[in-house]
GROMACS .gro file of C-alpha atoms in nm:
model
  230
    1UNK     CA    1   3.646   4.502  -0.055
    2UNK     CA    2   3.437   4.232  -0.210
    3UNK     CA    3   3.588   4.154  -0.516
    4UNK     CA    4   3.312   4.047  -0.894
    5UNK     CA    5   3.337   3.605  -0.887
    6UNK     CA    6   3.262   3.680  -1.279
    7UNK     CA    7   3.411   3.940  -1.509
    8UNK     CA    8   3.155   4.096  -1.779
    9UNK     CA    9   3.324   4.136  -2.118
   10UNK     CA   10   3.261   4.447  -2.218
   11UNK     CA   11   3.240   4.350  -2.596
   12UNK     CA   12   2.953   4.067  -2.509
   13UNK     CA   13   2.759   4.340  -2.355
   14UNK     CA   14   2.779   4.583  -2.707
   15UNK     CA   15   2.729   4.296  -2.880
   16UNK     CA   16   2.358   4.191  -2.624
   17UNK     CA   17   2.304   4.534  -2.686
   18UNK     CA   18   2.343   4.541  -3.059
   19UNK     CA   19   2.156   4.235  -3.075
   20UNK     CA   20   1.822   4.313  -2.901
   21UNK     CA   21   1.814   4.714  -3.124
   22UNK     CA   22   1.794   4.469  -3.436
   23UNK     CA   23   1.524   4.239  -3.324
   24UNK     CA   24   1.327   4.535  -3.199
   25UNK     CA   25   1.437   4.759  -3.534
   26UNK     CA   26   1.316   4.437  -3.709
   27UNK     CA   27   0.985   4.446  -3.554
   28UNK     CA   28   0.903   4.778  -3.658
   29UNK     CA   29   1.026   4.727  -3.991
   30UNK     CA   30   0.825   4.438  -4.092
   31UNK     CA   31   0.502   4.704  -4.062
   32UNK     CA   32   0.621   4.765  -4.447
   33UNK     CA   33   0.635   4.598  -4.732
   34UNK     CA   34   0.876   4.661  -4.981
   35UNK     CA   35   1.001   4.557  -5.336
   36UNK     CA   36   1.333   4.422  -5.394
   37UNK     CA   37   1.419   4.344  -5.761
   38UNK     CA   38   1.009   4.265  -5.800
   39UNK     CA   39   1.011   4.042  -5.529
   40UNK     CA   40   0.765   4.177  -5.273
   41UNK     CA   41   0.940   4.137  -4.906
   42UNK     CA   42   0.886   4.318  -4.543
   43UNK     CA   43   1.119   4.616  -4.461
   44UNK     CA   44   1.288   4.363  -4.155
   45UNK     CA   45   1.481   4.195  -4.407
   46UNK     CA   46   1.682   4.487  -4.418
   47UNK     CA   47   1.851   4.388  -4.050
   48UNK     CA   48   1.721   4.098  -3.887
   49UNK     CA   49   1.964   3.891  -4.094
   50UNK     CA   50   2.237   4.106  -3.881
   51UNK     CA   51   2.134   3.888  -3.548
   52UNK     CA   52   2.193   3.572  -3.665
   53UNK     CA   53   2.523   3.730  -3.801
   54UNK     CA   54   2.552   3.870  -3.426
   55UNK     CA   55   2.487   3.493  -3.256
   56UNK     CA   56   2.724   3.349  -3.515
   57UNK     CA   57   2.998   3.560  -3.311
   58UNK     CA   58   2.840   3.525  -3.005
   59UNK     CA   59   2.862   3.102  -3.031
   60UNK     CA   60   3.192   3.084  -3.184
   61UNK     CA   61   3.371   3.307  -2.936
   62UNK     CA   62   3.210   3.268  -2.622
   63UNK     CA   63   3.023   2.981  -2.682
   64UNK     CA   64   2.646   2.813  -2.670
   65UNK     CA   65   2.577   2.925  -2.320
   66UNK     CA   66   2.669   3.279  -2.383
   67UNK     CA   67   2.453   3.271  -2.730
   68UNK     CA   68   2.189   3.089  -2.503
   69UNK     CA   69   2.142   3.402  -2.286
   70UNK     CA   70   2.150   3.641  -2.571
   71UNK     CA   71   1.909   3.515  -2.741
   72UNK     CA   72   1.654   3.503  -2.424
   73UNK     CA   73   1.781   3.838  -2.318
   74UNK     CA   74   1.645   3.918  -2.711
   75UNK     CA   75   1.371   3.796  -2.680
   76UNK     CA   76   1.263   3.953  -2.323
   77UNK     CA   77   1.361   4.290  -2.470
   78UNK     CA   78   1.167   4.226  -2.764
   79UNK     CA   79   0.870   4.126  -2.625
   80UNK     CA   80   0.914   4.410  -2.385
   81UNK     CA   81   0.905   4.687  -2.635
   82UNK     CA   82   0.602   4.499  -2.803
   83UNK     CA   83   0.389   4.483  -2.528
   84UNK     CA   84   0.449   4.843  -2.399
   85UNK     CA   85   0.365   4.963  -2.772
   86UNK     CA   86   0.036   4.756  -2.758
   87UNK     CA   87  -0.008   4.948  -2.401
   88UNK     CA   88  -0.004   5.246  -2.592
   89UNK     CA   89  -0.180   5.158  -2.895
   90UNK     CA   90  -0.492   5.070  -2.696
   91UNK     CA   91  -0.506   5.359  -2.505
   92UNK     CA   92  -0.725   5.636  -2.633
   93UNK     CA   93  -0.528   5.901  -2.831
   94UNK     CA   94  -0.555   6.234  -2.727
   95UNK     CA   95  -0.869   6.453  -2.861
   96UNK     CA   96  -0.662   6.625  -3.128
   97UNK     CA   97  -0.398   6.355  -3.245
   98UNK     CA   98  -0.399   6.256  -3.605
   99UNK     CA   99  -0.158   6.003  -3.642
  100UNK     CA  100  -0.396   5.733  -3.491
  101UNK     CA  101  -0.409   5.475  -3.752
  102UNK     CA  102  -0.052   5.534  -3.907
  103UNK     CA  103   0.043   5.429  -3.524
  104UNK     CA  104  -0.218   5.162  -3.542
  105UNK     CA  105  -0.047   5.010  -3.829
  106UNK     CA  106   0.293   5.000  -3.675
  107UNK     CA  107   0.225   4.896  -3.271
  108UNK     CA  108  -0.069   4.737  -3.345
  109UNK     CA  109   0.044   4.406  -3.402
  110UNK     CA  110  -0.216   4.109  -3.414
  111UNK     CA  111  -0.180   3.884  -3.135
  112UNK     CA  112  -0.155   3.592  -3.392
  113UNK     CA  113   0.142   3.755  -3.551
  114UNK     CA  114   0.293   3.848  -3.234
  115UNK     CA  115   0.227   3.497  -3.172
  116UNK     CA  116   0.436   3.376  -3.480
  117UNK     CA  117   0.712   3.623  -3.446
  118UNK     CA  118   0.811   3.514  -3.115
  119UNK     CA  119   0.804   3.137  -3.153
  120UNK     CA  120   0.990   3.128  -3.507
  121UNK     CA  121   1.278   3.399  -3.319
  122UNK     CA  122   1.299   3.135  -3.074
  123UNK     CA  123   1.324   2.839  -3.246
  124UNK     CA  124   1.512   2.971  -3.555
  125UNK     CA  125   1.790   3.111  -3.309
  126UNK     CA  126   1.862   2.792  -3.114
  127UNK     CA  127   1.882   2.649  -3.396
  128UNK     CA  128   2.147   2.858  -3.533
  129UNK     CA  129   2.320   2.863  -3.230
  130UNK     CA  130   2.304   2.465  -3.194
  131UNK     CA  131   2.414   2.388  -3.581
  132UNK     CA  132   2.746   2.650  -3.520
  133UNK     CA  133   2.820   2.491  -3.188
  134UNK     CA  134   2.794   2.167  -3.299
  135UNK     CA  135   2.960   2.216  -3.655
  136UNK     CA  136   3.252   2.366  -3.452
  137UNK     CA  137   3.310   2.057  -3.256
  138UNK     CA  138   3.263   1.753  -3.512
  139UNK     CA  139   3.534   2.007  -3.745
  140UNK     CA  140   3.734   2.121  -3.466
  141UNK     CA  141   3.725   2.484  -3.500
  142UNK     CA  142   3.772   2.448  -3.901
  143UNK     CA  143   3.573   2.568  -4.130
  144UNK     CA  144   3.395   2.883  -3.975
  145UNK     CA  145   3.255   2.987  -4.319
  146UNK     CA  146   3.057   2.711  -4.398
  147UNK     CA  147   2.899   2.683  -4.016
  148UNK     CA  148   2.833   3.031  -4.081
  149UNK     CA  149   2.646   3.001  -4.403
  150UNK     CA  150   2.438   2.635  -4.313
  151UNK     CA  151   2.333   2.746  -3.932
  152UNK     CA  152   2.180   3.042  -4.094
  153UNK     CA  153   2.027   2.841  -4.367
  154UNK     CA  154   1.925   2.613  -4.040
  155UNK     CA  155   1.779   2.902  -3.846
  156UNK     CA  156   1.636   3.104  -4.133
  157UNK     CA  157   1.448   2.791  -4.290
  158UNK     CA  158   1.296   2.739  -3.950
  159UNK     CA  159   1.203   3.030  -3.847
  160UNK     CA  160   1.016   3.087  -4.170
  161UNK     CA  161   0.857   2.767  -4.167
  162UNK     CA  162   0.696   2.871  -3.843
  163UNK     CA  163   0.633   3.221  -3.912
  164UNK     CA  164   0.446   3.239  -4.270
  165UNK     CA  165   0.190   2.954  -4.183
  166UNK     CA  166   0.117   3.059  -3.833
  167UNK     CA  167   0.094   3.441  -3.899
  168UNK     CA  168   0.003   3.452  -4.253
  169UNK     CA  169  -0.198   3.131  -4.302
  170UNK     CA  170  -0.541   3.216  -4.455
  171UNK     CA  171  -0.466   3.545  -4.555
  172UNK     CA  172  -0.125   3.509  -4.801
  173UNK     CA  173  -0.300   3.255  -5.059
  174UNK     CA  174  -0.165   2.897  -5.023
  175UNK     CA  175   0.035   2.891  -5.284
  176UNK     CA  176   0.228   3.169  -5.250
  177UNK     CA  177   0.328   3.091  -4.922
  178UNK     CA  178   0.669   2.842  -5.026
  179UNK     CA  179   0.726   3.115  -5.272
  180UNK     CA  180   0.758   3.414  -4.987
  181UNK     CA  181   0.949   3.165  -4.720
  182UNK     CA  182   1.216   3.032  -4.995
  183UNK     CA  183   1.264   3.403  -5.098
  184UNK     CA  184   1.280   3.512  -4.746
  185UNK     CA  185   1.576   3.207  -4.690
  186UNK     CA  186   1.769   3.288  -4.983
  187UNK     CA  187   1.802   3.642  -4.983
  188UNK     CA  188   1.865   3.630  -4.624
  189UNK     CA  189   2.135   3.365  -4.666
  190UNK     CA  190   2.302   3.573  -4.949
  191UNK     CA  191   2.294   3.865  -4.680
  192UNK     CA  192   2.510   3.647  -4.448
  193UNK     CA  193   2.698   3.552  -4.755
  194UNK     CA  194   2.794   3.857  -4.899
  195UNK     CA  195   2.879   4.016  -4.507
  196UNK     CA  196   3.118   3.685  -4.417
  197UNK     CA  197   3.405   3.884  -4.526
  198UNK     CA  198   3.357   4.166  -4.242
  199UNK     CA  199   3.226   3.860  -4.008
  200UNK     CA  200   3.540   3.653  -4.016
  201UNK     CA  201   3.748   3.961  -3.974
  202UNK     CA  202   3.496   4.072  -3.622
  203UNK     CA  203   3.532   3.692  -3.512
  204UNK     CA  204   3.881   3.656  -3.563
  205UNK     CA  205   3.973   4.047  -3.377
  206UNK     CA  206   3.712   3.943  -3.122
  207UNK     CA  207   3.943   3.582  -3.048
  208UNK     CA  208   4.268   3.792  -3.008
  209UNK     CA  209   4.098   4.078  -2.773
  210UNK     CA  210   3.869   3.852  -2.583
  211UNK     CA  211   4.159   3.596  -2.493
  212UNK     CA  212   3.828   3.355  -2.530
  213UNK     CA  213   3.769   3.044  -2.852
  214UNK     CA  214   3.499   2.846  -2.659
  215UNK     CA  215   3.438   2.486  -2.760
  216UNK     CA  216   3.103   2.357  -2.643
  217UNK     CA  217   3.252   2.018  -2.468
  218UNK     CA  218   2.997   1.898  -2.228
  219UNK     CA  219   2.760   2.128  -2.253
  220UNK     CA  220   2.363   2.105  -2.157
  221UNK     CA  221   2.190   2.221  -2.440
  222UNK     CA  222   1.901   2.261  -2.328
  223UNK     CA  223   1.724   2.621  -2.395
  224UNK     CA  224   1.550   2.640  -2.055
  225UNK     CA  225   1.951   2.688  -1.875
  226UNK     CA  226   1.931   3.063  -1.871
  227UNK     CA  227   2.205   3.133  -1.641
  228UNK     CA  228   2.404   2.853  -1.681
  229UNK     CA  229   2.704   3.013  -1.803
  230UNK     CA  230   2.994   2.763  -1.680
   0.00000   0.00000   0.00000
């Protein structure tokens, strides 16, 4: 009998999975706008802060390598279910459907935006990923609050930075641009905020089942090693 050279943890798996239904809820989400306390915001707010809460547990358990591949295996799944609902978008609808432009509005995503979306997810999620790795080593292990809290700011500052001008540039006027990014920052930092209790309690079960507290000594950070997992 041939016997696995690497076991799969199941829990890294739920999480991957868990992971890549957010980005792709996320996606959907944004289609709406919505009003939170007069502040005008898109319906992914609601849970795409729950993936960087999801590679925070991901880096600090199994480390940078394992976040690495999440976050590419995210973004392949993502830009999976995006393409396949532009496949479908642009084919004809059927003589007697409706719905047309109500599905237009949802899978019919600009290739600009599309564009945007992908390249701030990227970015903004090595990012996060390289500020909790790194935090974790200069305070050895210390301290998991606070690298929780400023790699999201990290990530979440990024990604919007790239997001909001690329996607929204020209049509959001100017000046209301560093108005929509800040808000977008904050309230998604105060969403990883007010979840850290139920996120230290996940990382801290997760240590004890997984046998597993990685520290990132040595390793190649470079985004490109996919499967580099040793």
């Amino acid at each position: 009998m041939i016997k696995s050279k690497q076991q799969v943890s199941v829990l890294f798996m739920l999480f991957s999975i868990l992971f890549c239904v957010c980005l792709i809820a996320a996606n959907t989400l944004e289609t709406k706008q919505i009003s939170v306390l007069g502040i005008s915001l898109t319906g992914g707010l609601i849970v795409f802060p729950i993936s960087y809460i999801i590679n925070d547990c991901v880096c600090e358990v199994w480390g940078f390598q394992k976040a690495r591949l999440l976050i590419w295996t995210g973004f392949a799944m993502n830009f999976f279910f995006v393409s396949m609902g532009a496949l479908c978008d642009w084919i004809p609808g059927a003589p007697y459907w409706t719905n047309e432009a109500g599905f237009h509005a949802i899978f019919g995503l600009a290739p600009r935006v599309a564009a945007a979306s992908f390249i701030a997810f990227i970015v903004g999620s090595f990012a996060n990923a390289y500020v909790m790795s790194k935090m974790k080593l200069r305070d050895g292990g210390r301290h998991f609050s606070w690298r929780a809290i400023l790699s999201t700011i990290a990530g979440e500052s990024l990604d919007s930075l790239i997001f909001f001008p690329l996607a929204l540039g020209g049509v959001v006027p100017t000046p209301e641009l560093p108005k929509l990014m800040l808000w977008q920052v904050v309230l998604k930092t105060l969403y990883e905020v007010i979840a850290l209790p139920i996120t230290i309690r996940v990382v801290k079960k997760l240590k004890q089942h997984e046998g597993e507290d990685v520290y990132d000594n040595g390793v190649n950070y470079s985004i490109w090693k996919i499967f580099s997992l040793q």
